[in-house]
Structure formats: C-alpha cells, structure tokens
PDB file of C-alpha atoms in Angstrom:
ATOM      1  CA  UNK A 228     111.886  45.672 112.886  1.00  0.00           C
ATOM      2  CA  UNK A 229     110.724  48.886 114.547  1.00  0.00           C
ATOM      3  CA  UNK A 230     107.419  50.333 113.403  1.00  0.00           C
ATOM      4  CA  UNK A 231     107.027  54.034 113.928  1.00  0.00           C
ATOM      5  CA  UNK A 232     103.596  55.562 114.037  1.00  0.00           C
ATOM      6  CA  UNK A 233     103.231  59.280 113.652  1.00  0.00           C
ATOM      7  CA  UNK A 234     100.300  61.237 114.953  1.00  0.00           C
ATOM      8  CA  UNK A 235      98.130  62.497 112.074  1.00  0.00           C
ATOM      9  CA  UNK A 236      98.513  66.204 111.483  1.00  0.00           C
ATOM     10  CA  UNK A 237      95.442  68.259 112.249  1.00  0.00           C
ATOM     11  CA  UNK A 238      94.262  70.970 109.897  1.00  0.00           C
ATOM     12  CA  UNK A 239      94.677  74.291 111.698  1.00  0.00           C
ATOM     13  CA  UNK A 240      92.064  76.777 112.762  1.00  0.00           C
ATOM     14  CA  UNK A 241      92.876  80.349 111.714  1.00  0.00           C
ATOM     15  CA  UNK A 242      91.802  83.503 113.493  1.00  0.00           C
ATOM     16  CA  UNK A 243      91.968  86.292 110.905  1.00  0.00           C
ATOM     17  CA  UNK A 244      91.894  89.773 112.430  1.00  0.00           C
ATOM     18  CA  UNK A 245      91.457  92.876 110.274  1.00  0.00           C
ATOM     19  CA  UNK A 246      91.907  96.382 111.663  1.00  0.00           C
ATOM     20  CA  UNK A 247      92.129  98.701 108.668  1.00  0.00           C
ATOM     21  CA  UNK A 248      89.565 101.471 108.333  1.00  0.00           C
ATOM     22  CA  UNK A 249      89.945 101.022 104.573  1.00  0.00           C
ATOM     23  CA  UNK A 250      88.320  98.142 102.760  1.00  0.00           C
ATOM     24  CA  UNK A 251      88.778  97.997  98.979  1.00  0.00           C
ATOM     25  CA  UNK A 252      92.046  99.927  99.115  1.00  0.00           C
ATOM     26  CA  UNK A 253      93.600  98.247 102.137  1.00  0.00           C
ATOM     27  CA  UNK A 254      96.867  96.399 101.518  1.00  0.00           C
ATOM     28  CA  UNK A 255      96.753  94.718 104.929  1.00  0.00           C
ATOM     29  CA  UNK A 256      93.321  93.304 104.124  1.00  0.00           C
ATOM     30  CA  UNK A 257      94.501  92.042 100.728  1.00  0.00           C
ATOM     31  CA  UNK A 258      97.804  90.604 101.946  1.00  0.00           C
ATOM     32  CA  UNK A 259      96.405  88.971 105.087  1.00  0.00           C
ATOM     33  CA  UNK A 260      93.631  87.389 103.011  1.00  0.00           C
ATOM     34  CA  UNK A 261      96.296  86.115 100.617  1.00  0.00           C
ATOM     35  CA  UNK A 262      98.049  84.402 103.529  1.00  0.00           C
ATOM     36  CA  UNK A 263      94.759  82.820 104.595  1.00  0.00           C
ATOM     37  CA  UNK A 264      94.322  81.520 101.044  1.00  0.00           C
ATOM     38  CA  UNK A 265      97.884  80.207 100.858  1.00  0.00           C
ATOM     39  CA  UNK A 266      97.540  78.275 104.117  1.00  0.00           C
ATOM     40  CA  UNK A 267      94.140  76.823 103.223  1.00  0.00           C
ATOM     41  CA  UNK A 268      95.451  75.775  99.804  1.00  0.00           C
ATOM     42  CA  UNK A 269      98.232  73.792 101.486  1.00  0.00           C
ATOM     43  CA  UNK A 270      96.150  72.441 104.367  1.00  0.00           C
ATOM     44  CA  UNK A 271      92.769  71.052 103.287  1.00  0.00           C
ATOM     45  CA  UNK A 272      90.240  71.190 106.091  1.00  0.00           C
ATOM     46  CA  UNK A 273      91.546  74.449 107.541  1.00  0.00           C
ATOM     47  CA  UNK A 274      88.814  76.408 109.318  1.00  0.00           C
ATOM     48  CA  UNK A 275      88.665  80.170 109.709  1.00  0.00           C
ATOM     49  CA  UNK A 276      87.201  82.672 112.135  1.00  0.00           C
ATOM     50  CA  UNK A 277      87.161  86.234 110.806  1.00  0.00           C
ATOM     51  CA  UNK A 278      87.133  89.156 113.214  1.00  0.00           C
ATOM     52  CA  UNK A 279      86.964  92.658 111.749  1.00  0.00           C
ATOM     53  CA  UNK A 280      87.731  94.953 114.669  1.00  0.00           C
ATOM     54  CA  UNK A 281      87.386  98.023 112.431  1.00  0.00           C
ATOM     55  CA  UNK A 282      83.639  97.464 112.570  1.00  0.00           C
ATOM     56  CA  UNK A 283      83.860  98.652 116.153  1.00  0.00           C
ATOM     57  CA  UNK A 284      84.619  97.296 119.601  1.00  0.00           C
ATOM     58  CA  UNK A 285      83.743  98.978 122.880  1.00  0.00           C
ATOM     59  CA  UNK A 286      86.524 100.518 124.934  1.00  0.00           C
ATOM     60  CA  UNK A 287      86.823  99.143 128.443  1.00  0.00           C
ATOM     61  CA  UNK A 288      85.235 101.303 131.143  1.00  0.00           C
ATOM     62  CA  UNK A 289      84.744 101.248 134.912  1.00  0.00           C
ATOM     63  CA  UNK A 290      81.994  98.630 134.741  1.00  0.00           C
ATOM     64  CA  UNK A 291      84.222  96.375 132.631  1.00  0.00           C
ATOM     65  CA  UNK A 292      87.256  96.761 134.884  1.00  0.00           C
ATOM     66  CA  UNK A 293      85.176  96.096 138.005  1.00  0.00           C
ATOM     67  CA  UNK A 294      83.639  92.977 136.455  1.00  0.00           C
ATOM     68  CA  UNK A 295      87.031  91.743 135.255  1.00  0.00           C
ATOM     69  CA  UNK A 296      88.595  91.973 138.709  1.00  0.00           C
ATOM     70  CA  UNK A 297      85.608  90.386 140.441  1.00  0.00           C
ATOM     71  CA  UNK A 298      86.032  86.599 140.867  1.00  0.00           C
ATOM     72  CA  UNK A 299      83.869  84.734 138.358  1.00  0.00           C
ATOM     73  CA  UNK A 300      81.940  82.948 141.105  1.00  0.00           C
ATOM     74  CA  UNK A 301      80.901  86.349 142.478  1.00  0.00           C
ATOM     75  CA  UNK A 302      79.752  87.865 139.199  1.00  0.00           C
ATOM     76  CA  UNK A 303      76.337  89.458 139.145  1.00  0.00           C
ATOM     77  CA  UNK A 304      74.180  89.011 136.059  1.00  0.00           C
ATOM     78  CA  UNK A 305      75.073  92.471 134.762  1.00  0.00           C
ATOM     79  CA  UNK A 306      78.794  91.783 135.220  1.00  0.00           C
ATOM     80  CA  UNK A 307      78.524  88.553 133.246  1.00  0.00           C
ATOM     81  CA  UNK A 308      76.798  90.491 130.485  1.00  0.00           C
ATOM     82  CA  UNK A 309      79.495  93.168 130.566  1.00  0.00           C
ATOM     83  CA  UNK A 310      82.177  90.545 129.899  1.00  0.00           C
ATOM     84  CA  UNK A 311      80.226  88.555 127.285  1.00  0.00           C
ATOM     85  CA  UNK A 312      82.007  90.053 124.278  1.00  0.00           C
ATOM     86  CA  UNK A 313      85.399  89.773 125.945  1.00  0.00           C
ATOM     87  CA  UNK A 314      84.731  86.099 126.695  1.00  0.00           C
ATOM     88  CA  UNK A 315      83.789  85.521 123.059  1.00  0.00           C
ATOM     89  CA  UNK A 316      86.928  87.217 121.737  1.00  0.00           C
ATOM     90  CA  UNK A 317      89.101  85.219 124.135  1.00  0.00           C
ATOM     91  CA  UNK A 318      87.421  81.985 123.073  1.00  0.00           C
ATOM     92  CA  UNK A 319      88.254  82.818 119.445  1.00  0.00           C
ATOM     93  CA  UNK A 320      91.907  83.151 120.462  1.00  0.00           C
ATOM     94  CA  UNK A 321      91.909  79.940 122.493  1.00  0.00           C
ATOM     95  CA  UNK A 322      90.381  77.930 119.645  1.00  0.00           C
ATOM     96  CA  UNK A 323      92.883  79.207 117.070  1.00  0.00           C
ATOM     97  CA  UNK A 324      96.115  77.557 116.017  1.00  0.00           C
ATOM     98  CA  UNK A 325      97.215  80.385 113.729  1.00  0.00           C
ATOM     99  CA  UNK A 326      96.514  84.085 114.260  1.00  0.00           C
ATOM    100  CA  UNK A 327      96.777  86.280 111.177  1.00  0.00           C
ATOM    101  CA  UNK A 328      96.629  89.927 112.154  1.00  0.00           C
ATOM    102  CA  UNK A 329      96.382  92.666 109.529  1.00  0.00           C
ATOM    103  CA  UNK A 330      98.205  95.687 110.945  1.00  0.00           C
ATOM    104  CA  UNK A 331      98.082  99.074 109.223  1.00  0.00           C
ATOM    105  CA  UNK A 332     100.320 101.661 110.866  1.00  0.00           C
ATOM    106  CA  UNK A 333      98.368 104.722 111.919  1.00  0.00           C
ATOM    107  CA  UNK A 334     100.553 107.564 113.186  1.00  0.00           C
ATOM    108  CA  UNK A 335     103.421 105.149 113.861  1.00  0.00           C
ATOM    109  CA  UNK A 336     101.289 102.751 115.934  1.00  0.00           C
ATOM    110  CA  UNK A 337      98.259 100.466 115.761  1.00  0.00           C
ATOM    111  CA  UNK A 338      94.660 101.504 115.048  1.00  0.00           C
ATOM    112  CA  UNK A 339      92.533 102.314 118.095  1.00  0.00           C
ATOM    113  CA  UNK A 340      90.192  99.470 117.135  1.00  0.00           C
ATOM    114  CA  UNK A 341      93.034  96.956 117.471  1.00  0.00           C
ATOM    115  CA  UNK A 342      94.007  98.391 120.859  1.00  0.00           C
ATOM    116  CA  UNK A 343      90.370  97.984 121.923  1.00  0.00           C
ATOM    117  CA  UNK A 344      90.584  94.299 120.939  1.00  0.00           C
ATOM    118  CA  UNK A 345      93.794  93.859 122.942  1.00  0.00           C
ATOM    119  CA  UNK A 346      92.209  95.414 126.025  1.00  0.00           C
ATOM    120  CA  UNK A 347      89.288  92.989 125.703  1.00  0.00           C
ATOM    121  CA  UNK A 348      91.461  89.854 125.436  1.00  0.00           C
ATOM    122  CA  UNK A 349      94.423  90.595 127.739  1.00  0.00           C
ATOM    123  CA  UNK A 350      92.682  89.375 130.886  1.00  0.00           C
ATOM    124  CA  UNK A 351      94.145  87.936 134.043  1.00  0.00           C
ATOM    125  CA  UNK A 352      93.141  84.307 134.689  1.00  0.00           C
ATOM    126  CA  UNK A 353      92.000  84.052 131.066  1.00  0.00           C
ATOM    127  CA  UNK A 354      94.984  84.732 128.801  1.00  0.00           C
ATOM    128  CA  UNK A 355      97.685  85.267 131.456  1.00  0.00           C
ATOM    129  CA  UNK A 356      98.151  84.777 135.169  1.00  0.00           C
ATOM    130  CA  UNK A 357     100.531  85.969 137.838  1.00  0.00           C
ATOM    131  CA  UNK A 358     103.218  83.744 139.332  1.00  0.00           C
ATOM    132  CA  UNK A 359     106.024  84.302 141.820  1.00  0.00           C
ATOM    133  CA  UNK A 360     108.287  84.928 138.818  1.00  0.00           C
ATOM    134  CA  UNK A 361     105.884  87.442 137.300  1.00  0.00           C
ATOM    135  CA  UNK A 362     103.081  87.237 134.711  1.00  0.00           C
ATOM    136  CA  UNK A 363     102.885  84.135 132.513  1.00  0.00           C
ATOM    137  CA  UNK A 364     100.933  83.763 129.287  1.00  0.00           C
ATOM    138  CA  UNK A 365      98.356  81.002 128.950  1.00  0.00           C
ATOM    139  CA  UNK A 366      97.982  80.940 125.145  1.00  0.00           C
ATOM    140  CA  UNK A 367     100.793  78.615 124.139  1.00  0.00           C
ATOM    141  CA  UNK A 368     101.482  76.488 121.042  1.00  0.00           C
ATOM    142  CA  UNK A 369     100.124  79.064 118.619  1.00  0.00           C
ATOM    143  CA  UNK A 370     101.598  80.724 115.551  1.00  0.00           C
ATOM    144  CA  UNK A 371     101.006  84.406 114.801  1.00  0.00           C
ATOM    145  CA  UNK A 372     101.574  86.440 111.665  1.00  0.00           C
ATOM    146  CA  UNK A 373     101.593  90.222 111.625  1.00  0.00           C
ATOM    147  CA  UNK A 374     100.869  91.509 108.125  1.00  0.00           C
ATOM    148  CA  UNK A 375     102.006  95.111 108.448  1.00  0.00           C
ATOM    149  CA  UNK A 376     101.773  97.967 105.963  1.00  0.00           C
ATOM    150  CA  UNK A 377     102.657 101.630 106.108  1.00  0.00           C
ATOM    151  CA  UNK A 378     102.842 104.674 103.910  1.00  0.00           C
ATOM    152  CA  UNK A 379     106.210 105.984 105.007  1.00  0.00           C
ATOM    153  CA  UNK A 380     107.334 104.249 108.198  1.00  0.00           C
ATOM    154  CA  UNK A 381     109.878 101.433 107.999  1.00  0.00           C
ATOM    155  CA  UNK A 382     108.548  98.352 109.760  1.00  0.00           C
ATOM    156  CA  UNK A 383     111.100  97.426 112.397  1.00  0.00           C
ATOM    157  CA  UNK A 384     112.604 100.903 112.345  1.00  0.00           C
ATOM    158  CA  UNK A 385     112.864 103.291 115.252  1.00  0.00           C
ATOM    159  CA  UNK A 386     109.542 104.962 114.407  1.00  0.00           C
ATOM    160  CA  UNK A 387     107.621 101.680 114.263  1.00  0.00           C
ATOM    161  CA  UNK A 388     105.817 101.492 117.594  1.00  0.00           C
ATOM    162  CA  UNK A 389     103.253  99.002 116.286  1.00  0.00           C
ATOM    163  CA  UNK A 390     104.998  95.689 115.654  1.00  0.00           C
ATOM    164  CA  UNK A 391     107.257  95.723 118.768  1.00  0.00           C
ATOM    165  CA  UNK A 392     104.201  96.401 120.925  1.00  0.00           C
ATOM    166  CA  UNK A 393     102.165  93.645 119.266  1.00  0.00           C
ATOM    167  CA  UNK A 394     105.005  91.145 119.664  1.00  0.00           C
ATOM    168  CA  UNK A 395     105.272  92.106 123.321  1.00  0.00           C
ATOM    169  CA  UNK A 396     101.551  91.802 124.082  1.00  0.00           C
ATOM    170  CA  UNK A 397     101.278  88.497 122.202  1.00  0.00           C
ATOM    171  CA  UNK A 398     104.232  87.109 124.167  1.00  0.00           C
ATOM    172  CA  UNK A 399     102.641  88.438 127.356  1.00  0.00           C
ATOM    173  CA  UNK A 400      99.668  86.175 126.564  1.00  0.00           C
ATOM    174  CA  UNK A 401     101.950  83.245 125.684  1.00  0.00           C
ATOM    175  CA  UNK A 402     102.202  83.598 121.892  1.00  0.00           C
ATOM    176  CA  UNK A 403     105.919  83.815 121.171  1.00  0.00           C
ATOM    177  CA  UNK A 404     106.131  82.354 117.639  1.00  0.00           C
ATOM    178  CA  UNK A 405     105.480  85.556 115.683  1.00  0.00           C
ATOM    179  CA  UNK A 406     106.422  86.324 112.077  1.00  0.00           C
ATOM    180  CA  UNK A 407     106.196  89.824 110.618  1.00  0.00           C
ATOM    181  CA  UNK A 408     105.544  90.209 106.905  1.00  0.00           C
ATOM    182  CA  UNK A 409     105.838  93.840 105.860  1.00  0.00           C
ATOM    183  CA  UNK A 410     104.824  95.970 102.937  1.00  0.00           C
ATOM    184  CA  UNK A 411     106.183  99.202 104.329  1.00  0.00           C
ATOM    185  CA  UNK A 412     106.922 102.728 103.142  1.00  0.00           C
ATOM    186  CA  UNK A 413     104.548 102.196 100.233  1.00  0.00           C
ATOM    187  CA  UNK A 414     104.769 105.824  99.161  1.00  0.00           C
ATOM    188  CA  UNK A 415     107.819 104.677  97.180  1.00  0.00           C
ATOM    189  CA  UNK A 416     108.201 101.519  95.060  1.00  0.00           C
ATOM    190  CA  UNK A 417     104.843 100.179  96.221  1.00  0.00           C
ATOM    191  CA  UNK A 418     104.450  97.509  93.538  1.00  0.00           C
ATOM    192  CA  UNK A 419     107.886  96.049  94.243  1.00  0.00           C
ATOM    193  CA  UNK A 420     107.291  95.936  97.998  1.00  0.00           C
ATOM    194  CA  UNK A 421     103.828  94.411  97.682  1.00  0.00           C
ATOM    195  CA  UNK A 422     105.221  91.789  95.307  1.00  0.00           C
ATOM    196  CA  UNK A 423     107.960  90.948  97.824  1.00  0.00           C
ATOM    197  CA  UNK A 424     105.382  90.625 100.603  1.00  0.00           C
ATOM    198  CA  UNK A 425     103.292  88.273  98.459  1.00  0.00           C
ATOM    199  CA  UNK A 426     106.361  86.131  97.769  1.00  0.00           C
ATOM    200  CA  UNK A 427     107.065  85.943 101.493  1.00  0.00           C
ATOM    201  CA  UNK A 428     103.451  84.985 102.121  1.00  0.00           C
ATOM    202  CA  UNK A 429     103.672  82.179  99.566  1.00  0.00           C
ATOM    203  CA  UNK A 430     106.820  80.901 101.277  1.00  0.00           C
ATOM    204  CA  UNK A 431     105.222  80.879 104.709  1.00  0.00           C
ATOM    205  CA  UNK A 432     101.991  79.375 103.405  1.00  0.00           C
ATOM    206  CA  UNK A 433     103.909  76.311 102.212  1.00  0.00           C
ATOM    207  CA  UNK A 434     105.307  75.790 105.707  1.00  0.00           C
ATOM    208  CA  UNK A 435     101.844  74.750 106.870  1.00  0.00           C
ATOM    209  CA  UNK A 436     101.470  72.038 104.250  1.00  0.00           C
ATOM    210  CA  UNK A 437     100.135  68.801 105.704  1.00  0.00           C
ATOM    211  CA  UNK A 438     101.953  65.708 104.496  1.00  0.00           C
ATOM    212  CA  UNK A 439     100.602  62.189 104.687  1.00  0.00           C
TER     213      UNK A 439
END
C-alpha cells in the first residue's frame, strides 16, 4: 500500500494596496476590501498588510536614483536613509503571497500615488535583475488581483492604459498570475456592474479555500 503525504497548506499573507483619493465613496476601496474578507473567510489564519498609497509617497529624485544605483556595500549613511522607505515597501511585496491592488482609473491611467509606489519598488537587484536574455523578475510564486473601477472607461478597452501597464510592470517584477476584476463605466448601470464584480470576488475568494 502506498501512503501519500501532502504538505500542509499555509495560510496566505495578503498585501492590500489602496490608491483611491476617495475614501467613503470609493468603489475600489469597498470591492478590494470585500476580496480581502472573502479570502480570509475561506482561509483561517490569513494575515494582512495594508498599504494606503493615497496617504502620500515621495517621488523619486536625484538622491534616490544615485543611492539606488550605488552598490549596497558602498552606501553612505544618508543613502541608506534615502532608500529606507523603498526597502520597506519591497519587503512588504516579498513577504506577500497575494497582492490585492485597488485601481481607480484617473484620466485613463493609474493615480500618481500608485505610480510613486511602483517607482519605489521596481528596483534592480531587489525585484528584478538583468540577464543575458534581458531583465528577469525576482518576485515569483505570487498571485495578484487588480480591482479596477472607472466612471466611463471600459476596463480592457483601447482607452484603458491602467490595467495593461500594471500587468506589464508586475510581470517585469516576476508576478505573472494576475486577475482583473472590474466595475467599469459606472456612470451607467452602476448597481448591476458592482453586483457582478462582487459575484466575481466571491468566486475568486473560494479559490483560496484551504482544505484539510
């Protein structure tokens, strides 16, 4: 008789990123939080790191770029301090198993605060490196959800410059398993579209259920 032993499933760690300038009225905040709740309901022991980039992140500047391209062993004290926040944001990514990113479309693209976060975490030798075949992402074996909402733009349409860019930059860092859940063009039939997004979220939340 053959006895098969399976490795116990580990409860995931979620990195929940919000970028909307709205709070109480934000659909991306509500829907992304609903996904967090659905996953935690199906996976007891799930842990969560919340990062609200709308609260403000610094844009990279000359001091940051110089520090980033200086080898770590040559960093001065001020350069280490300059990269402290970036290191923290990258560590949050590394520790996560699931990234849930709330993405409101602003003028057909992502909020400036979310771009500031990307510039802080897309760092050579940290989240990607260069090879003879080109750049290679270092953040593998992660799942990402983009919870996208818009007033009039169709997510996935020709005027959506947000989700294709986010999928590209995530893949650039090694995160290729990306699901988009959209509540788009909410200026028409908003309740129906939000309800459909919630149903999709419930479906995906069940996929993370841990079985004995």
